[in-house]
Coordinates of N, CA and C and ligand atoms in Angstrom, one line a residue:
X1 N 62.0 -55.9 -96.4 CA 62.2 -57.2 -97.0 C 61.5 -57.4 -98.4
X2 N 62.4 -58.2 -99.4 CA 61.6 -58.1 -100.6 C 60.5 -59.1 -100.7
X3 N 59.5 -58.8 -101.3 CA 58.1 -59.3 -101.7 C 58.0 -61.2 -101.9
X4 N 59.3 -61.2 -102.6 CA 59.5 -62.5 -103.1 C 61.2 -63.2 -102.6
X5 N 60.9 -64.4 -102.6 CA 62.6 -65.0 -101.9 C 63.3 -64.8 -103.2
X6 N 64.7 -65.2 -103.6 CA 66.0 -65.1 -104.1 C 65.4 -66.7 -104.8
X7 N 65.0 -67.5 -103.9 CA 64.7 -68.7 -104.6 C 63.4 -68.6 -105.8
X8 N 62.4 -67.8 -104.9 CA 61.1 -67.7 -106.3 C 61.1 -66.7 -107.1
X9 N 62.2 -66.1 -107.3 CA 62.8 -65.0 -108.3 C 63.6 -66.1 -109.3
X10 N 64.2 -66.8 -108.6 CA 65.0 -68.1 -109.7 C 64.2 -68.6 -110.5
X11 N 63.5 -69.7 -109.8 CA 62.4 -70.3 -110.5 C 61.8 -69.6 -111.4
X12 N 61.2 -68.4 -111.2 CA 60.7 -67.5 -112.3 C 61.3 -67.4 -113.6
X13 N 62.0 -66.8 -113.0 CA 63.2 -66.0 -114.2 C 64.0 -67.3 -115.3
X14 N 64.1 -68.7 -114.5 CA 64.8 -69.6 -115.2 C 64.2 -71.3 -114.7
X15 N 62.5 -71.2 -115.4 CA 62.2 -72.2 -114.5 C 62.6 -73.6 -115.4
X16 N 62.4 -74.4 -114.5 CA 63.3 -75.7 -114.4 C 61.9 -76.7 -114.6
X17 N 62.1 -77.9 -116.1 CA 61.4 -78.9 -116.5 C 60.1 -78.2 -116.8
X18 N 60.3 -77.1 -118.0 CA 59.3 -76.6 -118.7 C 59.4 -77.4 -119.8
X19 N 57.5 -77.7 -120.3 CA 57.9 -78.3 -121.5 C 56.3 -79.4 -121.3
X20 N 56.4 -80.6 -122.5 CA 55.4 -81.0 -123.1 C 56.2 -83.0 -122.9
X21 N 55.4 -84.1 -122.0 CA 56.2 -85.6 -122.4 C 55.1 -85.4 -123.5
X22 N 55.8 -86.1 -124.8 CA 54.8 -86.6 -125.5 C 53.8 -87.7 -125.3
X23 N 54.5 -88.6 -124.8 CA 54.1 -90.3 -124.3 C 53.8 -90.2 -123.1
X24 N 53.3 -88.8 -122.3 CA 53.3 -89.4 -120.6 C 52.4 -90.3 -120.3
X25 N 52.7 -90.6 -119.1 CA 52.3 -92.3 -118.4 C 50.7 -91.1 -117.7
X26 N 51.2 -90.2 -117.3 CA 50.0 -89.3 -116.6 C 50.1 -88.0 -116.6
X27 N 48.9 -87.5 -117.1 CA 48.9 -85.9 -116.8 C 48.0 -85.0 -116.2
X28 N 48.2 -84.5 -115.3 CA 47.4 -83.3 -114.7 C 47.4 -81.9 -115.4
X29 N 46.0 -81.7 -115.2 CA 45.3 -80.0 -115.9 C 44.8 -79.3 -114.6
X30 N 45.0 -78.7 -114.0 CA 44.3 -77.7 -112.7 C 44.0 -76.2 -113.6
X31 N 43.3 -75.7 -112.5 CA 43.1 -74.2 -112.8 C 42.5 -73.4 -111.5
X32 N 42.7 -72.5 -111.7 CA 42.0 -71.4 -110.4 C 41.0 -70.8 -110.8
X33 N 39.9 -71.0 -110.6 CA 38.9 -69.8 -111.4 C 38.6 -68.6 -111.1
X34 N 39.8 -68.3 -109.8 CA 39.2 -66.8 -109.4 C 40.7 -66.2 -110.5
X35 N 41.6 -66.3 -110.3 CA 42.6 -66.0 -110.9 C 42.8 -66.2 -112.5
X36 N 42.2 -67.3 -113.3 CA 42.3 -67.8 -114.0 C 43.5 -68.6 -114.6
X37 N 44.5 -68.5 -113.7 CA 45.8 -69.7 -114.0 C 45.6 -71.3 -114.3
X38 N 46.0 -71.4 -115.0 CA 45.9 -73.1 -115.8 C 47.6 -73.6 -115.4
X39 N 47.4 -75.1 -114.6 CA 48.8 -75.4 -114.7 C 48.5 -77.0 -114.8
X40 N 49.6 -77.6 -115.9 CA 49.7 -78.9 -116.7 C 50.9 -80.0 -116.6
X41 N 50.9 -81.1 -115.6 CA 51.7 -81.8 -115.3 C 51.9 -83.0 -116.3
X42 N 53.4 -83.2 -116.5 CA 53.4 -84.6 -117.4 C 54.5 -85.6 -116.9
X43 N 54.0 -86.4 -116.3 CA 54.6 -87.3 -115.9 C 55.4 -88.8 -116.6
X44 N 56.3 -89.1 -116.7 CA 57.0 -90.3 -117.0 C 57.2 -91.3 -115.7
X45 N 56.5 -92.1 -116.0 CA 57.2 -93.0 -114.9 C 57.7 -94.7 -115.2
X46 N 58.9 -95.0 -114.7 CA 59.0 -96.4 -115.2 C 59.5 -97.4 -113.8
X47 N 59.2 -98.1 -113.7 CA 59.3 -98.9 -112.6 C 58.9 -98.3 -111.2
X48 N 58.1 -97.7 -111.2 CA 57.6 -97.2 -110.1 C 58.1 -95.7 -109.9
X49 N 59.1 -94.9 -110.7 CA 60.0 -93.9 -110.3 C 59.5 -93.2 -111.2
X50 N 59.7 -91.8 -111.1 CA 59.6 -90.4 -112.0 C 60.3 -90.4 -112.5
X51 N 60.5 -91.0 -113.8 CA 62.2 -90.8 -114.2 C 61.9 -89.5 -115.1
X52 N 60.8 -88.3 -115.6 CA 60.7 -87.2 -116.1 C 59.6 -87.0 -116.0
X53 N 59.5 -85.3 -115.8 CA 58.6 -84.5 -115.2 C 58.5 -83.2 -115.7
X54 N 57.2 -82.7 -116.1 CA 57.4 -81.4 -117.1 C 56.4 -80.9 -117.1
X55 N 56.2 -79.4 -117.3 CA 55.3 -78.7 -116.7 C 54.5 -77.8 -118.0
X56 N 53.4 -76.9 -118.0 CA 53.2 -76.0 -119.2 C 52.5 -74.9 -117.6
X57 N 52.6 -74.0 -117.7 CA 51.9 -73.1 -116.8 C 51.6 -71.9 -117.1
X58 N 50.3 -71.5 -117.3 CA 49.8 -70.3 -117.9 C 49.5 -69.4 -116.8
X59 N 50.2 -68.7 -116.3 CA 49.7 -68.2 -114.9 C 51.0 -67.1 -114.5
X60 N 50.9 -66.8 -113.0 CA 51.6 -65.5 -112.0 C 52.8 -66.1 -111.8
X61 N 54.0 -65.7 -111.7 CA 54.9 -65.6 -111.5 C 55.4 -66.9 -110.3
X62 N 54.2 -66.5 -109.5 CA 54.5 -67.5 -108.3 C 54.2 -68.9 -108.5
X63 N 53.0 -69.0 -109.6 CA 52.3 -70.4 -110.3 C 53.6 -70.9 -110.9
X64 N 54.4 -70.1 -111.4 CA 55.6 -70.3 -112.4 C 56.8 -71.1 -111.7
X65 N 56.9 -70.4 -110.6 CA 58.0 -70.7 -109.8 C 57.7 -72.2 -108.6
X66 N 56.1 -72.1 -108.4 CA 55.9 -73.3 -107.6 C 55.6 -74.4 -108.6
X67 N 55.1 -74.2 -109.6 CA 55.6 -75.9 -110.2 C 56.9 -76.1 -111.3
X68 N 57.6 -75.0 -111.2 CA 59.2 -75.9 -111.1 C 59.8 -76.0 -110.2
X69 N 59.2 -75.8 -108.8 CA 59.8 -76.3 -107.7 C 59.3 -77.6 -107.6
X70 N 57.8 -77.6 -107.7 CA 57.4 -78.8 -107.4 C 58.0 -80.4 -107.9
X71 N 58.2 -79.5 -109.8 CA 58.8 -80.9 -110.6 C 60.0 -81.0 -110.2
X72 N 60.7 -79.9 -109.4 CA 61.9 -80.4 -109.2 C 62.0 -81.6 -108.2
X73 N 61.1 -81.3 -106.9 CA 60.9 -82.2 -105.8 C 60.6 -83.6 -106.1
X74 N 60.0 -83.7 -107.1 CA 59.0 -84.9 -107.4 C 60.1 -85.9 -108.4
X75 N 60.8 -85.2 -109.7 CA 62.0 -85.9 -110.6 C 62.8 -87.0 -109.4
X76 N 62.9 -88.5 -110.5 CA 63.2 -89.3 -109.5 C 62.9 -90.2 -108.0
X77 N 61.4 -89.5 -107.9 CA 60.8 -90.0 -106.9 C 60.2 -91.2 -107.0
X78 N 59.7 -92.4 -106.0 CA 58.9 -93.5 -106.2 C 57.2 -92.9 -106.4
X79 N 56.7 -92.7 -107.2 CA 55.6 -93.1 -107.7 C 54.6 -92.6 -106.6
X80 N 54.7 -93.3 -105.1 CA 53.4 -93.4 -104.6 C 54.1 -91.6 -103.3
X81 N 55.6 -92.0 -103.4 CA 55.9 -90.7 -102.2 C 55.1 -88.9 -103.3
X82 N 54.4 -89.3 -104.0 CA 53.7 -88.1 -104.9 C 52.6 -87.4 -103.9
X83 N 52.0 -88.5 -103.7 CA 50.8 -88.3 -102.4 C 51.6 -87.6 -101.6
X84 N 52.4 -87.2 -100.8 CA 53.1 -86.7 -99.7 C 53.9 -85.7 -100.2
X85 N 53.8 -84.4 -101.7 CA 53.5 -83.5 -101.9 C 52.9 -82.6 -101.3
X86 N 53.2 -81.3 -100.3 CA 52.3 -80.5 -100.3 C 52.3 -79.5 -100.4
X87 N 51.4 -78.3 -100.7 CA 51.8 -77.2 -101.1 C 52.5 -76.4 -99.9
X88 N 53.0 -76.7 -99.0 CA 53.5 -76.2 -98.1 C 54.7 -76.5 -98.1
X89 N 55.4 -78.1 -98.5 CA 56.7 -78.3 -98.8 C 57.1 -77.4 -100.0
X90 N 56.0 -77.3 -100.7 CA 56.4 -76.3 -102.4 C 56.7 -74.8 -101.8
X91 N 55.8 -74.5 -100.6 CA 56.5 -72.7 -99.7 C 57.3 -73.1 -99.4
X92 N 58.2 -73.7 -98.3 CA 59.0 -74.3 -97.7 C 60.2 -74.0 -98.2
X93 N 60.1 -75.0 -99.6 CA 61.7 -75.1 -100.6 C 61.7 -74.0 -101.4
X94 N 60.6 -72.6 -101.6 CA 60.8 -71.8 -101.9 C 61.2 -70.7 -101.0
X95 N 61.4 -71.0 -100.1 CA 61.6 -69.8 -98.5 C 60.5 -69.0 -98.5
X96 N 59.5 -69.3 -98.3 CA 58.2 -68.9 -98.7 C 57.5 -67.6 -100.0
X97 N 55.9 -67.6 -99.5 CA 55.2 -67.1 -100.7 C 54.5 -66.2 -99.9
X98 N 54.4 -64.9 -100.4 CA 53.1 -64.2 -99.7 C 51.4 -64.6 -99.8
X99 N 51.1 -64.5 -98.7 CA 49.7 -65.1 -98.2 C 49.3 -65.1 -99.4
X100 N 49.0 -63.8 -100.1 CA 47.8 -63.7 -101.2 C 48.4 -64.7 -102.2
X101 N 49.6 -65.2 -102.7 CA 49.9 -66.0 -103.7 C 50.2 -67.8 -103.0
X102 N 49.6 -68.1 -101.6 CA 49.9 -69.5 -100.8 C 48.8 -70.1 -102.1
X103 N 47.9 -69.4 -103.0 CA 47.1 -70.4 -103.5 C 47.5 -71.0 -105.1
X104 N 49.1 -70.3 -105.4 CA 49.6 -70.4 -106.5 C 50.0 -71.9 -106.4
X105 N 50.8 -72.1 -104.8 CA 51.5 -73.3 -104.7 C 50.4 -74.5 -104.5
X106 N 49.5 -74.4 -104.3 CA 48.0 -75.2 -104.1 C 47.6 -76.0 -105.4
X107 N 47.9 -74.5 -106.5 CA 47.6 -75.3 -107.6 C 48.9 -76.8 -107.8
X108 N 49.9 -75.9 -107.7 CA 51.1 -77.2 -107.8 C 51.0 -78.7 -107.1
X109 N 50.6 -78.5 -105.9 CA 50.2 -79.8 -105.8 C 49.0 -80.6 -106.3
X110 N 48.3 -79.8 -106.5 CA 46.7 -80.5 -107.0 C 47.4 -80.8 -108.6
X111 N 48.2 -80.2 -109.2 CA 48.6 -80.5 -110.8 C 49.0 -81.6 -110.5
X112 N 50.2 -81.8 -109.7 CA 50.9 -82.9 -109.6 C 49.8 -84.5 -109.1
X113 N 49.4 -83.8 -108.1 CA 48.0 -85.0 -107.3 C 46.5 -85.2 -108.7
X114 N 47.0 -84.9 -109.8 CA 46.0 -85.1 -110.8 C 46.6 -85.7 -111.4
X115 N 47.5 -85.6 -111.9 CA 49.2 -86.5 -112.5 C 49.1 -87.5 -112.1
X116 N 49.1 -87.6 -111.1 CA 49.0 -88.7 -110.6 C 47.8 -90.2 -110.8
X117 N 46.9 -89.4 -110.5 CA 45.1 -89.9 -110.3 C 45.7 -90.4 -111.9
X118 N 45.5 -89.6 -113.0 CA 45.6 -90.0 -114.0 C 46.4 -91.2 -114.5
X119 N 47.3 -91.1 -114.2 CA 48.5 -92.5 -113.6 C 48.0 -93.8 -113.9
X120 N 47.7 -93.6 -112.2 CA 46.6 -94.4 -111.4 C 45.4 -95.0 -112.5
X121 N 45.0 -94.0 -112.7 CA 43.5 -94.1 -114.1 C 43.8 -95.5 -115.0
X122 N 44.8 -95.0 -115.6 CA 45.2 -95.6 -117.1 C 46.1 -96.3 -117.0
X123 N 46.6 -97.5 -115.4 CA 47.0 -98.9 -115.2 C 46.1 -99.3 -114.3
X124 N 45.1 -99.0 -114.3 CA 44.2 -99.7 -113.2 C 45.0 -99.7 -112.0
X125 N 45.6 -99.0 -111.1 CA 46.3 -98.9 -109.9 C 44.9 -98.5 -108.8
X126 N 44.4 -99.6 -108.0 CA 43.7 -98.7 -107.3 C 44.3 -97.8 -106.2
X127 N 43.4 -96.8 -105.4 CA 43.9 -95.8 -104.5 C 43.0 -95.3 -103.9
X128 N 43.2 -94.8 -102.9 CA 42.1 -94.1 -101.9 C 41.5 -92.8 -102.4
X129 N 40.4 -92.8 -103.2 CA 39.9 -91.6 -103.8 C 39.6 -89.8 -102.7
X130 N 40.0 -90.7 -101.4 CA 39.7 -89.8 -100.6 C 41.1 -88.7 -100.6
X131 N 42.3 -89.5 -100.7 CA 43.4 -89.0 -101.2 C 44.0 -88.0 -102.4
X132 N 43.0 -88.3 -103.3 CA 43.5 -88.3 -104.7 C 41.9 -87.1 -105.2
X133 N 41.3 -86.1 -104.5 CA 39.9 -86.0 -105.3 C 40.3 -85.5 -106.8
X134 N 38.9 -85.7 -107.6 CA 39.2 -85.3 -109.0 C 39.2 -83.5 -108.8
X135 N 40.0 -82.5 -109.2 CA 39.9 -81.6 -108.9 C 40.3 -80.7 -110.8
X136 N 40.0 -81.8 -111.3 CA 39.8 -81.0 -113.0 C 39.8 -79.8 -112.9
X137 N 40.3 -79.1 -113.9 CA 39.7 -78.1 -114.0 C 38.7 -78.0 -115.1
X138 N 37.4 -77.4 -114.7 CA 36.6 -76.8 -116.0 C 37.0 -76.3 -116.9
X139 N 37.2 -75.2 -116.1 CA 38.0 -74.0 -117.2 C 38.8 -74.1 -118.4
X140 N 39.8 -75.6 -118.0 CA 41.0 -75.5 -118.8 C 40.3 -75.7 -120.4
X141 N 39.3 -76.6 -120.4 CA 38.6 -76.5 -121.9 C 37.7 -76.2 -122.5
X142 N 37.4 -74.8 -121.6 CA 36.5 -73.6 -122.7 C 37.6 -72.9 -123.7
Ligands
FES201 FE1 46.5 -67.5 -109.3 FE2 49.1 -67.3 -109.0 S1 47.6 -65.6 -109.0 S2 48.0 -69.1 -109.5

């Protein structure tokens, strides 16, 4: 059986809502420090909805492929169903990831669940911080 699904070879090879909002409403920065992958969520939202979603990802193939799965998931969504993200739905809709790369799709949610918080941040929206932890990355600005 091959290493990777038909689906995370797609994503890879042709990933989907790469790119920079200029104006986003919120953005997430994650990183892995054992790996050193950086991944950068930009979010649009207007009336409660995702109406655009866009990613920068410096990272493995599988980093590549799970956050243009993720933006794919998330484009169009209400705002708060963000929380209910998880990297397990990001293996899921890719037909899964091998064990050693399950922590590529980890970062995808934590980018997106930073996206979010930041959101949250910059309209005064309160939220359950227990939901939401700040999971910055250091790294991303040395
Ligand atoms: Fe670290 Fe993929 S190897 S995000």
């Amino acid at each position: 059986m091959a290493l990777y699904s038909e689906k995370v070879m797609d994503h890879f090879r042709n990933p989907r809502n790469v790119g920079v909002i200029d104006n986003a409403d919120g953005v997430g920065e994650v990183g892995n420090a054992k790996c050193g992958d950086i991944m950068k969520i930009y979010l649009k939202i207007d009336d409660d909805i995702v109406t655009d979603v866009k990613f920068e990802t410096f990272g493995c193939g599988s980093a590549i492929a799970s956050s243009s799965m993720a933006t794919e998931m998330i484009k169009g969504k209400p705002v708060d169903q963000l929380l209910e993200l998880t990297n397990k739905a990001v293996v899921e809709a890719l037909d899964g990831l091998p064990a050693h790369k399950l922590h590529c799709s980890v970062l995808a949610e934590e980018a997106v669940k930073s996206a979010l918080k930041d959101y949250y941040d910059r309209h005064g929206i309160e939220y359950d911080p227990k939901l939401l932890p700040d999971v910055s990355c250091d790294a991303c600005h040395v």
